XYZ file of C-alpha atoms in Angstrom:
753
model
C 147.827 88.279 53.746
C 148.088 84.308 52.915
C 151.503 82.348 53.255
C 151.362 79.400 50.660
C 153.802 76.715 50.001
C 156.763 77.890 47.641
C 156.792 76.423 44.089
C 160.230 76.617 42.883
C 162.955 76.987 46.014
C 165.994 79.228 44.129
C 168.613 78.065 46.899
C 169.037 76.262 50.351
C 170.463 77.423 53.656
C 173.564 76.479 55.222
C 174.191 76.442 59.045
C 176.832 76.154 61.638
C 176.170 74.405 64.541
C 177.053 76.154 67.813
C 180.240 74.192 69.316
C 179.821 72.452 72.172
C 182.820 72.606 75.002
C 183.331 71.739 78.520
C 183.983 74.162 81.478
C 186.393 73.886 83.904
C 185.413 76.805 86.144
C 184.044 77.469 89.329
C 180.797 79.109 90.131
C 180.892 82.485 92.392
C 178.604 80.735 95.348
C 178.918 83.570 97.634
C 181.043 86.610 98.980
C 184.496 86.134 99.152
C 186.202 85.646 102.124
C 188.192 88.968 102.755
C 190.564 89.279 100.225
C 191.772 92.783 98.783
C 192.061 92.029 95.233
C 189.468 93.068 92.682
C 186.816 90.391 91.121
C 187.366 89.245 87.531
C 184.013 90.513 85.976
C 183.344 86.808 84.114
C 185.732 84.752 86.502
C 187.038 84.178 89.587
C 188.384 86.760 92.638
C 192.079 87.706 91.808
C 192.874 87.255 95.165
C 191.417 83.840 96.660
C 189.490 80.708 96.408
C 185.866 81.085 97.179
C 183.928 79.908 99.818
C 182.889 76.453 99.646
C 184.493 75.413 96.405
C 187.662 74.596 97.564
C 189.604 74.576 94.122
C 192.658 76.582 93.808
C 192.203 79.998 91.737
C 193.139 79.631 87.982
C 196.585 80.843 86.362
C 196.292 83.983 84.185
C 197.195 81.482 81.187
C 194.583 79.175 82.001
C 192.200 81.966 82.731
C 192.662 83.670 79.233
C 191.888 80.525 77.550
C 188.593 80.025 79.894
C 187.386 83.527 79.150
C 188.319 82.629 74.975
C 186.510 79.841 75.090
C 183.514 81.063 76.934
C 183.116 84.426 74.039
C 183.625 82.197 71.483
C 180.727 79.986 72.726
C 178.912 83.198 73.280
C 179.737 84.391 69.730
C 178.613 81.230 68.039
C 175.298 81.023 69.890
C 174.608 84.799 69.078
C 175.210 84.230 64.894
C 173.009 80.889 65.227
C 170.231 83.168 66.556
C 170.426 85.867 64.002
C 171.063 83.272 61.299
C 168.097 81.322 62.219
C 165.636 84.451 62.467
C 166.997 85.710 58.982
C 166.473 82.003 57.186
C 163.100 81.766 59.105
C 162.332 85.182 57.832
C 163.179 84.750 54.126
C 161.547 81.461 54.088
C 158.558 82.813 55.292
C 158.019 85.112 52.888
C 160.508 84.360 49.754
C 161.121 88.036 50.699
C 164.494 88.037 48.489
C 162.130 87.575 45.451
C 159.329 90.145 46.633
C 158.528 93.157 44.565
C 159.131 96.523 46.257
C 155.361 96.797 47.389
C 155.347 93.226 48.257
C 158.307 93.788 50.591
C 156.594 96.981 52.080
C 153.250 95.136 52.701
C 154.661 92.561 54.436
C 155.729 95.118 57.287
C 152.140 94.992 59.069
C 150.204 97.226 61.063
C 152.577 99.440 63.503
C 155.787 97.907 61.828
C 154.801 99.446 58.818
C 154.141 102.824 59.971
C 157.701 102.867 61.470
C 159.521 101.753 58.966
C 157.712 104.282 56.644
C 159.640 106.785 58.217
C 163.303 105.159 57.484
C 162.227 105.183 54.076
C 161.081 108.780 54.247
C 164.056 109.543 55.540
C 166.197 108.077 52.877
C 163.828 109.722 50.191
C 164.544 112.690 51.561
C 166.888 115.491 49.471
C 169.364 115.723 53.035
C 169.569 114.733 56.136
C 169.099 118.067 57.239
C 165.492 118.154 55.073
C 164.802 114.905 56.395
C 165.028 115.971 60.205
C 162.602 119.308 59.234
C 160.534 116.715 57.556
C 160.742 114.637 61.115
C 159.859 117.883 63.009
C 157.530 119.345 61.337
C 155.161 116.279 59.565
C 152.104 117.010 57.871
C 151.599 113.568 56.686
C 150.356 111.191 59.100
C 148.135 113.257 60.817
C 145.484 114.920 58.326
C 145.103 118.912 59.331
C 147.898 118.678 61.862
C 151.517 119.043 61.967
C 153.318 116.903 64.643
C 156.708 116.689 65.787
C 157.258 112.667 65.147
C 160.646 112.619 67.112
C 158.404 113.912 70.051
C 155.444 111.660 69.486
C 157.209 108.535 69.106
C 160.425 106.529 69.305
C 161.448 106.562 65.927
C 165.346 107.834 66.948
C 166.411 104.018 65.678
C 164.803 104.714 62.192
C 166.494 108.073 62.051
C 169.723 106.720 62.980
C 170.001 103.957 60.598
C 168.678 106.092 57.621
C 171.664 108.409 58.280
C 174.196 105.732 58.698
C 172.819 104.063 55.768
C 173.622 107.652 53.811
C 177.196 108.107 55.335
C 178.367 104.091 55.024
C 179.923 103.160 51.335
C 177.284 100.603 51.085
C 174.548 101.582 48.860
C 175.687 100.109 46.181
C 175.198 96.176 47.357
C 173.184 96.519 50.367
C 169.362 97.708 49.599
C 168.290 99.957 52.676
C 165.520 97.452 53.513
C 168.141 95.070 54.199
C 170.301 96.987 56.199
C 167.485 97.790 58.165
C 166.289 94.196 58.898
C 169.945 92.772 59.213
C 170.361 95.311 61.649
C 167.585 94.254 63.867
C 168.521 90.721 63.450
C 172.084 91.829 64.482
C 169.917 93.060 67.729
C 169.103 89.717 68.388
C 172.298 88.359 68.694
C 172.881 90.887 70.907
C 170.241 89.776 73.208
C 171.683 86.131 73.114
C 174.844 87.516 74.281
C 173.352 89.481 77.305
C 171.561 86.523 78.502
C 174.444 84.559 78.008
C 176.359 87.008 80.350
C 173.757 87.421 82.944
C 173.769 83.002 83.038
C 177.739 83.113 83.281
C 177.818 85.950 85.823
C 175.188 84.505 88.012
C 176.806 80.679 87.963
C 180.533 81.544 87.415
C 180.472 78.815 84.369
C 179.586 79.893 81.247
C 178.272 76.373 80.458
C 175.368 78.198 81.861
C 175.605 80.753 79.189
C 175.774 78.117 76.430
C 172.628 76.331 78.075
C 170.886 79.790 78.144
C 171.468 80.486 74.385
C 170.326 76.963 73.283
C 167.065 77.445 75.018
C 166.212 81.244 73.695
C 166.859 79.678 70.399
C 164.932 76.314 70.713
C 162.120 77.986 72.646
C 161.877 81.018 69.616
C 158.284 80.828 69.689
C 157.858 81.911 72.902
C 161.116 84.063 73.097
C 160.874 86.630 70.189
C 158.346 87.441 67.273
C 160.933 89.221 65.355
C 161.068 87.563 62.234
C 157.605 88.734 61.203
C 157.337 91.828 63.318
C 160.790 93.549 62.559
C 159.806 97.199 63.249
C 158.144 96.210 66.364
C 159.587 98.586 69.034
C 160.382 95.934 71.633
C 162.643 94.022 68.987
C 165.077 96.994 69.295
C 164.408 97.802 72.798
C 164.830 94.519 74.804
C 168.583 93.519 73.871
C 169.209 96.836 75.634
C 167.097 95.944 78.485
C 169.201 92.238 78.684
C 172.187 93.892 78.408
C 170.973 96.107 81.015
C 170.649 93.616 83.561
C 173.422 91.943 82.810
C 175.253 94.978 83.685
C 173.051 95.470 87.188
C 174.203 91.807 87.465
C 177.488 92.933 87.375
C 177.346 95.740 89.207
C 176.230 93.730 92.180
C 178.619 91.437 92.594
C 180.923 91.577 95.669
C 184.121 93.180 95.701
C 184.234 95.031 92.632
C 186.646 98.077 92.376
C 185.964 101.332 92.290
C 186.987 101.578 88.617
C 184.604 98.434 87.715
C 181.819 99.988 89.613
C 182.123 103.395 87.985
C 182.423 101.208 84.425
C 179.046 99.329 85.279
C 176.959 102.231 86.331
C 178.239 103.849 83.061
C 176.853 100.442 81.100
C 173.628 100.272 83.110
C 173.041 104.562 81.918
C 173.892 103.581 78.399
C 171.715 100.728 77.878
C 168.746 101.905 80.015
C 168.720 105.008 77.879
C 168.815 103.000 74.761
C 165.923 100.865 76.387
C 163.975 104.176 77.201
C 164.410 105.825 73.626
C 163.548 102.569 71.596
C 160.410 101.885 73.188
C 157.269 103.985 74.120
C 155.860 101.510 76.800
C 159.450 102.045 78.786
C 158.082 104.044 81.966
C 155.870 100.836 82.560
C 158.896 98.301 82.648
C 161.628 100.439 84.780
C 158.468 100.834 86.956
C 158.185 97.141 87.569
C 162.397 97.158 87.686
C 162.129 100.318 90.456
C 159.488 97.876 92.376
C 162.657 95.184 92.385
C 165.095 97.652 93.464
C 162.617 98.836 96.164
C 161.946 95.326 97.754
C 165.806 94.464 97.639
C 166.000 97.971 99.608
C 163.357 96.453 102.233
C 164.889 93.144 102.612
C 168.057 94.547 103.219
C 170.230 93.106 100.328
C 171.387 96.270 99.039
C 173.450 99.129 100.358
C 171.799 102.628 100.363
C 174.693 103.504 97.987
C 173.273 100.761 95.147
C 169.880 101.477 96.031
C 170.162 105.002 94.969
C 172.720 104.991 92.299
C 170.049 102.446 90.581
C 167.199 104.797 90.884
C 169.411 107.717 89.946
C 170.200 105.566 86.621
C 166.660 105.128 85.725
C 165.986 109.013 86.208
C 169.051 109.980 84.331
C 168.227 107.778 81.569
C 164.352 108.735 81.357
C 165.309 112.566 81.592
C 167.932 112.246 78.626
C 165.113 110.659 76.518
C 162.896 113.528 77.501
C 165.178 115.864 76.230
C 165.526 114.088 73.133
C 161.905 113.779 72.844
C 161.498 117.709 72.610
C 160.326 117.585 76.293
C 157.664 114.632 75.921
C 155.386 115.274 78.862
C 154.460 111.429 79.002
C 157.692 110.879 80.336
C 157.583 113.519 83.419
C 154.246 112.102 83.947
C 155.060 108.663 84.210
C 154.394 106.593 87.322
C 158.093 105.266 87.715
C 159.489 108.660 88.227
C 156.950 109.755 90.478
C 157.499 106.102 92.450
C 161.845 107.146 92.665
C 161.048 110.271 93.769
C 158.433 109.111 96.360
C 160.766 106.654 97.214
C 164.019 108.361 97.406
C 162.150 111.272 99.849
C 160.303 108.727 102.111
C 163.756 107.454 102.770
C 165.079 110.083 103.559
C 162.462 110.870 106.142
C 162.384 108.050 107.898
C 166.139 106.958 108.200
C 164.918 104.399 111.144
C 163.217 101.752 109.574
C 165.725 99.237 109.299
C 166.013 99.111 113.290
C 164.351 97.561 115.951
C 163.201 93.953 116.552
C 161.944 91.717 113.598
C 158.335 92.868 114.260
C 158.893 96.437 114.804
C 160.956 96.616 111.783
C 158.357 94.760 109.528
C 155.776 97.228 110.835
C 158.092 100.077 109.710
C 158.620 98.574 106.054
C 154.496 98.173 105.741
C 154.119 102.016 107.140
C 156.906 102.975 104.919
C 155.612 101.050 101.450
C 152.417 102.993 102.226
C 153.221 106.190 102.602
C 155.547 105.395 99.256
C 152.778 104.533 97.419
C 150.629 107.440 98.862
C 153.192 109.876 97.752
C 153.401 108.303 94.679
C 150.020 108.604 93.737
C 149.717 112.196 94.765
C 152.963 113.316 93.125
C 151.877 111.537 89.815
C 148.274 112.982 89.907
C 149.640 116.887 90.520
C 152.144 116.180 87.642
C 149.624 115.385 84.959
C 147.209 117.799 86.196
C 149.895 120.508 85.959
C 151.261 118.784 82.571
C 147.694 118.146 81.132
C 148.788 114.725 80.551
C 146.457 112.158 79.190
C 148.423 110.529 76.626
C 148.695 107.795 78.367
C 145.130 107.133 80.052
C 144.151 104.757 77.850
C 146.536 102.091 79.277
C 145.021 102.866 82.970
C 141.818 102.356 81.293
C 142.729 98.933 80.311
C 144.489 98.105 83.405
C 141.296 98.765 85.239
C 138.988 97.247 82.897
C 141.310 94.005 82.990
C 141.091 93.451 86.606
C 137.094 94.526 86.566
C 137.935 97.619 88.226
C 136.339 100.094 85.935
C 133.949 100.142 82.889
C 134.092 97.677 80.306
C 132.619 99.810 77.273
C 135.243 102.024 77.290
C 136.338 101.615 73.482
C 139.886 102.317 73.704
C 140.391 99.649 76.576
C 137.949 97.112 74.809
C 140.402 97.437 71.635
C 143.217 95.907 73.779
C 140.888 93.509 76.153
C 139.630 91.698 73.070
C 142.941 91.080 71.245
C 144.603 87.832 72.425
C 148.018 89.123 73.068
C 146.910 91.133 76.019
C 144.844 88.587 77.577
C 146.064 85.866 80.182
C 149.195 83.839 79.425
C 147.987 80.433 77.671
C 148.950 77.228 79.600
C 150.090 75.749 76.430
C 153.106 78.237 76.349
C 154.038 76.406 79.892
C 153.806 72.950 77.902
C 156.048 74.092 75.270
C 158.265 75.371 77.685
C 158.303 71.845 79.761
C 158.976 70.550 76.436
C 162.146 72.132 76.054
C 163.500 70.787 79.625
C 163.491 74.911 80.528
C 160.271 74.944 82.731
C 161.182 72.254 85.365
C 164.828 73.404 86.071
C 163.377 77.033 86.599
C 160.713 75.949 88.877
C 162.988 74.428 90.965
C 165.193 76.961 90.951
C 162.583 79.395 91.669
C 161.311 77.443 94.834
C 164.708 76.913 96.340
C 165.728 80.418 96.018
C 162.604 82.188 96.855
C 162.626 80.095 100.072
C 166.450 81.054 100.787
C 165.584 84.751 99.842
C 162.551 85.202 102.407
C 164.892 83.463 105.421
C 167.866 86.052 104.177
C 165.453 88.651 104.513
C 164.129 87.540 107.712
C 167.614 86.981 109.171
C 168.312 90.592 107.905
C 165.397 92.235 109.516
C 166.058 90.420 112.742
C 169.529 91.692 113.657
C 168.897 93.988 116.641
C 169.544 97.740 116.473
C 171.579 97.888 113.542
C 172.817 101.044 111.544
C 172.864 101.391 107.789
C 174.431 98.342 105.793
C 177.096 100.013 105.041
C 177.733 100.647 108.988
C 177.770 96.879 109.180
C 180.178 95.873 106.558
C 182.928 95.405 109.092
C 180.982 92.901 110.994
C 180.253 90.687 107.493
C 184.162 90.272 106.882
C 184.716 86.643 106.961
C 181.043 85.494 106.673
C 179.324 84.175 103.413
C 176.634 86.260 102.588
C 173.306 84.731 103.309
C 172.018 85.737 99.880
C 174.198 87.261 97.157
C 172.509 90.209 95.950
C 172.838 90.091 91.789
C 170.951 86.514 92.730
C 168.310 88.207 94.681
C 167.861 90.958 91.949
C 167.473 88.397 88.948
C 164.844 86.313 91.523
C 163.174 89.265 91.653
C 163.302 90.234 88.343
C 161.901 87.322 86.954
C 159.442 87.066 89.215
C 157.829 90.413 88.950
C 157.988 90.331 85.156
C 156.662 86.514 85.322
C 153.423 88.031 86.955
C 153.403 90.465 84.100
C 153.699 88.086 81.086
C 151.024 85.518 83.103
C 148.819 88.710 83.491
C 149.217 89.764 79.789
C 150.485 87.404 77.146
C 152.102 90.254 75.418
C 155.166 90.944 78.083
C 155.920 87.216 78.165
C 158.651 88.368 75.530
C 160.671 90.231 78.618
C 160.025 87.507 80.972
C 160.920 84.068 78.669
C 164.154 85.195 77.627
C 165.919 85.926 81.164
C 163.664 82.891 82.306
C 166.398 80.992 80.199
C 169.088 82.863 82.051
C 167.649 81.781 85.932
C 166.811 78.472 84.940
C 171.020 77.593 83.632
C 171.901 79.561 86.604
C 170.155 76.720 88.728
C 171.536 73.984 86.700
C 175.056 75.073 86.707
C 175.064 76.980 89.976
C 176.134 75.675 93.247
C 172.798 76.507 95.254
C 170.447 73.726 93.753
C 172.791 70.874 93.648
C 173.938 71.765 97.374
C 170.294 71.029 98.499
C 169.744 68.033 96.409
C 173.072 66.548 97.661
C 172.730 67.024 100.870
C 169.248 65.409 100.861
C 171.158 62.486 99.188
C 173.396 62.524 101.783
C 176.171 62.497 99.459
C 177.386 66.460 99.103
C 181.316 66.510 98.187
C 183.109 68.915 96.230
C 183.839 66.480 93.987
C 180.567 65.314 93.204
C 179.161 68.708 93.244
C 181.565 70.315 90.661
C 181.068 66.951 88.223
C 177.478 67.126 88.266
C 177.492 70.979 87.765
C 179.569 70.354 84.369
C 178.586 67.085 83.267
C 174.687 67.634 83.679
C 174.494 71.114 81.590
C 176.678 69.052 78.682
C 174.628 66.616 78.952
C 170.974 68.838 78.656
C 172.819 70.859 75.723
C 173.697 66.938 73.820
C 170.305 65.866 74.393
C 168.416 69.413 73.005
C 170.912 69.165 69.827
C 169.771 65.378 69.427
C 166.136 66.459 69.852
C 165.502 69.389 68.717
C 168.255 70.468 65.892
C 166.518 68.295 63.145
C 163.354 69.854 64.013
C 164.994 73.081 63.662
C 166.209 72.177 60.316
C 163.492 70.860 59.162
C 161.434 74.366 60.070
C 164.464 76.110 58.141
C 163.825 74.163 55.342
C 159.578 74.616 55.028
C 159.641 77.253 52.181
C 156.830 79.438 51.807
C 155.913 82.929 49.855
C 154.225 86.191 50.311
C 150.626 86.052 48.739
C 148.637 89.206 48.927
C 147.187 90.085 45.655
C 144.133 92.193 46.733
C 146.382 94.641 49.257
C 148.946 94.814 45.880
C 146.306 96.049 43.494
C 144.719 98.450 46.575
C 148.401 100.266 47.357
C 149.028 100.036 42.914
C 145.652 101.512 42.702
C 146.369 104.279 45.275
C 149.910 104.952 44.168
C 148.678 105.647 40.440
C 145.206 106.840 40.499
C 144.821 109.149 43.078
C 146.724 112.913 43.717
C 149.455 112.342 45.803
C 147.996 115.132 48.588
C 145.008 112.837 48.956
C 143.813 112.117 52.386
C 142.816 108.640 53.422
C 140.517 107.401 56.310
C 140.280 103.452 57.477
C 141.504 101.081 60.055
C 144.725 102.007 61.421
C 146.365 98.804 60.324
C 145.982 99.460 56.989
C 146.502 103.156 56.957
C 150.194 102.505 58.302
C 150.665 99.923 55.198
C 149.300 102.830 52.752
C 151.389 105.608 54.420
C 154.318 103.193 53.605
C 153.561 101.884 50.118
C 152.029 104.763 48.677
C 153.119 108.108 50.872
C 149.640 109.338 50.784
C 148.064 111.446 54.296
C 146.422 109.476 56.884
C 143.628 110.373 59.448
C 144.715 108.127 61.547
C 147.550 105.137 62.760
C 148.242 102.758 65.162
C 150.628 104.584 67.340
C 147.951 105.219 70.061
C 149.481 107.277 72.471
C 147.684 110.483 71.641
C 144.109 111.263 73.068
C 143.138 113.307 70.484
C 144.180 110.376 68.007
C 142.226 108.254 69.723
C 139.455 110.133 69.595
C 140.121 110.760 65.975
C 139.987 106.963 65.205
C 136.657 105.905 67.099
C 135.225 108.798 64.906
C 136.765 107.075 61.683
C 135.422 103.616 62.771
C 132.170 104.903 62.711
C 132.348 103.974 59.082
C 131.670 100.103 60.850
C 128.995 101.393 63.058
C 125.576 102.065 62.415
C 125.127 105.694 61.815
C 123.772 107.473 58.845
C 125.450 108.590 55.431
C 125.137 112.049 56.786
C 126.721 111.458 59.878
C 129.443 109.714 58.497
C 130.311 112.053 55.882
C 130.187 114.651 58.040
C 132.855 113.024 60.283
C 135.429 112.062 57.717
C 135.132 115.629 56.176
C 135.802 117.301 59.426
C 139.342 115.412 59.723
C 140.041 116.465 56.037
C 139.482 112.707 54.321
C 139.264 112.376 50.612
C 138.533 108.566 50.377
C 138.050 105.726 52.868
C 138.998 102.355 52.435
C 136.445 99.650 53.744
C 137.629 96.510 54.616
C 135.171 92.998 54.179
C 137.282 91.330 57.326
C 136.354 94.116 59.675
C 132.721 94.732 58.189
C 131.652 90.844 58.237
C 134.355 89.963 60.960
C 134.069 86.307 62.393
C 137.695 85.988 63.871
C 136.469 87.577 67.602
C 133.749 86.328 69.899
C 130.301 88.368 69.740
C 131.237 91.585 71.884
C 135.089 91.369 71.004
C 134.050 92.403 67.062
C 135.033 95.686 66.234
C 131.307 96.419 64.900
C 130.500 95.079 68.474
C 132.701 97.692 70.362
C 131.223 100.211 68.341
C 127.516 99.877 69.057
C 128.303 99.190 72.720
C 130.081 102.351 72.416
C 127.210 104.195 70.944
C 124.544 102.519 72.996
C 123.224 100.023 70.254
C 122.218 96.307 70.702
C 124.777 93.913 69.107
C 124.437 91.846 66.069
C 123.574 88.318 66.294
C 122.139 85.614 68.864
C 123.348 86.510 72.820
C 122.402 88.872 75.655
C 122.450 92.618 75.484
C 122.461 95.092 78.402
C 119.175 96.479 79.026
C 119.973 99.879 78.514
C 121.254 99.084 74.980
C 118.420 100.176 72.167
C 118.462 99.361 68.904
C 120.080 101.317 66.402
C 117.891 103.505 63.891
C 120.378 103.008 60.796
C 121.677 99.974 59.251
C 125.382 99.430 59.441
C 127.571 101.676 57.394
C 129.745 99.454 55.802
C 127.288 96.919 54.533
C 124.667 99.481 53.511
C 127.062 101.637 51.467
C 127.337 98.654 48.930
C 123.752 98.881 47.773
C 124.535 102.090 45.913
C 120.956 103.214 47.713
C 120.558 107.182 46.951
C 121.694 108.634 50.467
C 124.670 107.014 49.756
C 125.426 107.630 46.244
C 124.788 111.258 46.972
C 127.520 111.291 49.248
C 130.049 108.496 48.164
C 131.338 107.385 44.761
C 132.950 104.003 44.897
C 136.409 104.364 43.122
C 137.857 100.819 43.568
C 136.934 97.547 44.831
C 138.078 94.045 44.929
C 137.397 91.048 47.047
C 138.861 92.539 50.238
C 138.819 96.365 49.615
C 136.204 98.812 48.909
C 137.289 102.632 48.285
C 135.020 105.276 48.592
C 135.279 108.884 47.430
C 133.831 111.813 49.411
C 132.084 114.213 47.250
C 131.971 117.990 47.686
C 129.061 119.238 49.433
C 127.848 122.689 48.848
C 123.846 123.856 49.616
C 121.604 125.018 47.142
C 121.128 128.578 46.790
C 117.131 128.011 45.726
C 114.693 129.918 48.471
C 113.126 127.779 51.074
C 115.363 124.931 50.763
C 117.829 123.755 53.156
C 118.714 120.450 51.440
C 122.492 120.008 50.818
C 123.074 119.330 47.169
C 126.413 117.223 46.156
C 128.979 118.148 43.547
C 131.480 115.664 41.651
């Protein structure tokens, strides 16, 4: 696909800049001094002033104005983000002027596969019939009937298709726009969730405003929704951000019983939605469970809160397990094994947090070793009992990435050779520094990490204490050494930051939350208290002044410097241009039988299913062992294999046509050893193309590369394949029907058309 400069733009864009307001609210800097009143979820205590603030509580009407201004700013920033990504998507492709097939081709790779189910649901005669097609699908994988609702996370497509059928909008809103507007609306939800998290941490909605501005200006590193609309992460990450906001609120001090119950339900609903919309939910939740476990070991959370957070994760995963028709991949997930192990070991070792500091550190290390051992044991037994192999490619990738296993594994190499699964590039940090995000983030991180370690040592140094609940009375009138909501968010950004540095694709989980943490550092009291104390001018008035003036100045600077650049980017008009793919899809739709089975690359076949509705041999949703093996077999068309071997492979999986792509057969994008043909050569034990070193156990292949040799029209190839379509990019071959001669003494096959 090529994006060309648009020749004749049809219309312009209007914009509404987010309003800039000032805040007169004080930060929630620590646990409150006694008091029996509840805590306003986004404001002050209802009973007393905050320790260290010296500011009287706002009156009710002032609180209402404060809340209204903050929520209005949140909505404006959210709408700005949704408007920006919608404008970029339109201007990048000139989407409104594309034909239907061009619009569908723009849903690249797995995005096209997921959107095809939305289209299939809408084209079904009824909702009941559509659901039946999803549960008994025989178009996605040839010679197989699979339950799509069990295998894939496509409930969002099901929900949207049903909603589109029921709402009276068909006459003025096309299905594709209903779909993409929903995804862009989730970006608005994402911004609001980050905004609320920063507001909850700092007590100032200016932190939320700064978070929203940073998220929008760092769009390259915070989201890729404008060109990967259907990607599962674009559906799930907004719910993860909402869950983090709910956890942050749940961990605030002095919540009433009703507020706690509401937060628990919000955590469950958001976690459930997150898990339902992304197949990698178990790995993201595993990192979150490690965060909770670390807070528990450091004695930052009560036993009740730790158990509640674990059970929210478990109940959400089990709910998704039921909705996905008892998907065994969920029961065999590491996160469930870890939570069971952590709860069991803690129950068996109630005295972990007793004794001197050295004794307690030793107990925590032993406790962690036992949890790790039991986690591995439970997970191993669960996978053996369930015969689960769906996620083994992910563990192969992890082993290969950290040099813990073979690097010749085809599935692992497919991931390792993609830039998205490599280390985080350093230019990412340069871009984040350019918008003034990185510097306050690092300062906040360093300061809070030091405070966290000191608080953890202090917690573990108190002699012979019982549970945290039993010590609650002893903390009356004291400011907490470290707020649990801040501790959670600190470890959250640290753990997901490490994940992002190890795997670039995971940076989108980290960078959004990074904006909230940096904004908390700018608008909170901790960083400024240390800096002003170092300058020997730490007064309450000056502290309050810098907490409000600095973020306003930063927002003004960012607006002045980057808003014109954003407008320039939005005004750059390009258009979709991919005539070869359009020609291929048109030919398939008009010249091949509707039940024809196509083989080819995963990415292209997803588009073929969306644009033509034909049957596929394989597809990009890689979480199935049999499918991964089938994909490796189909890709032998790009290896050095004989025409007979390739023909038998394709016939065994029911293929009628095979599509060969020049961009794969003669690939130059990747280095030697990472091209698809190289991965196949290594897996087959053959020496790779081109100059370079090869492992000594590799041998020269006895056959030429199939994708290149078939174009020579040699007799051996023409006897089995017939070229039916070709252009500059694609070559399509139909498999001939093979039958054996009845001539006595002859074992050679003959082929009929």
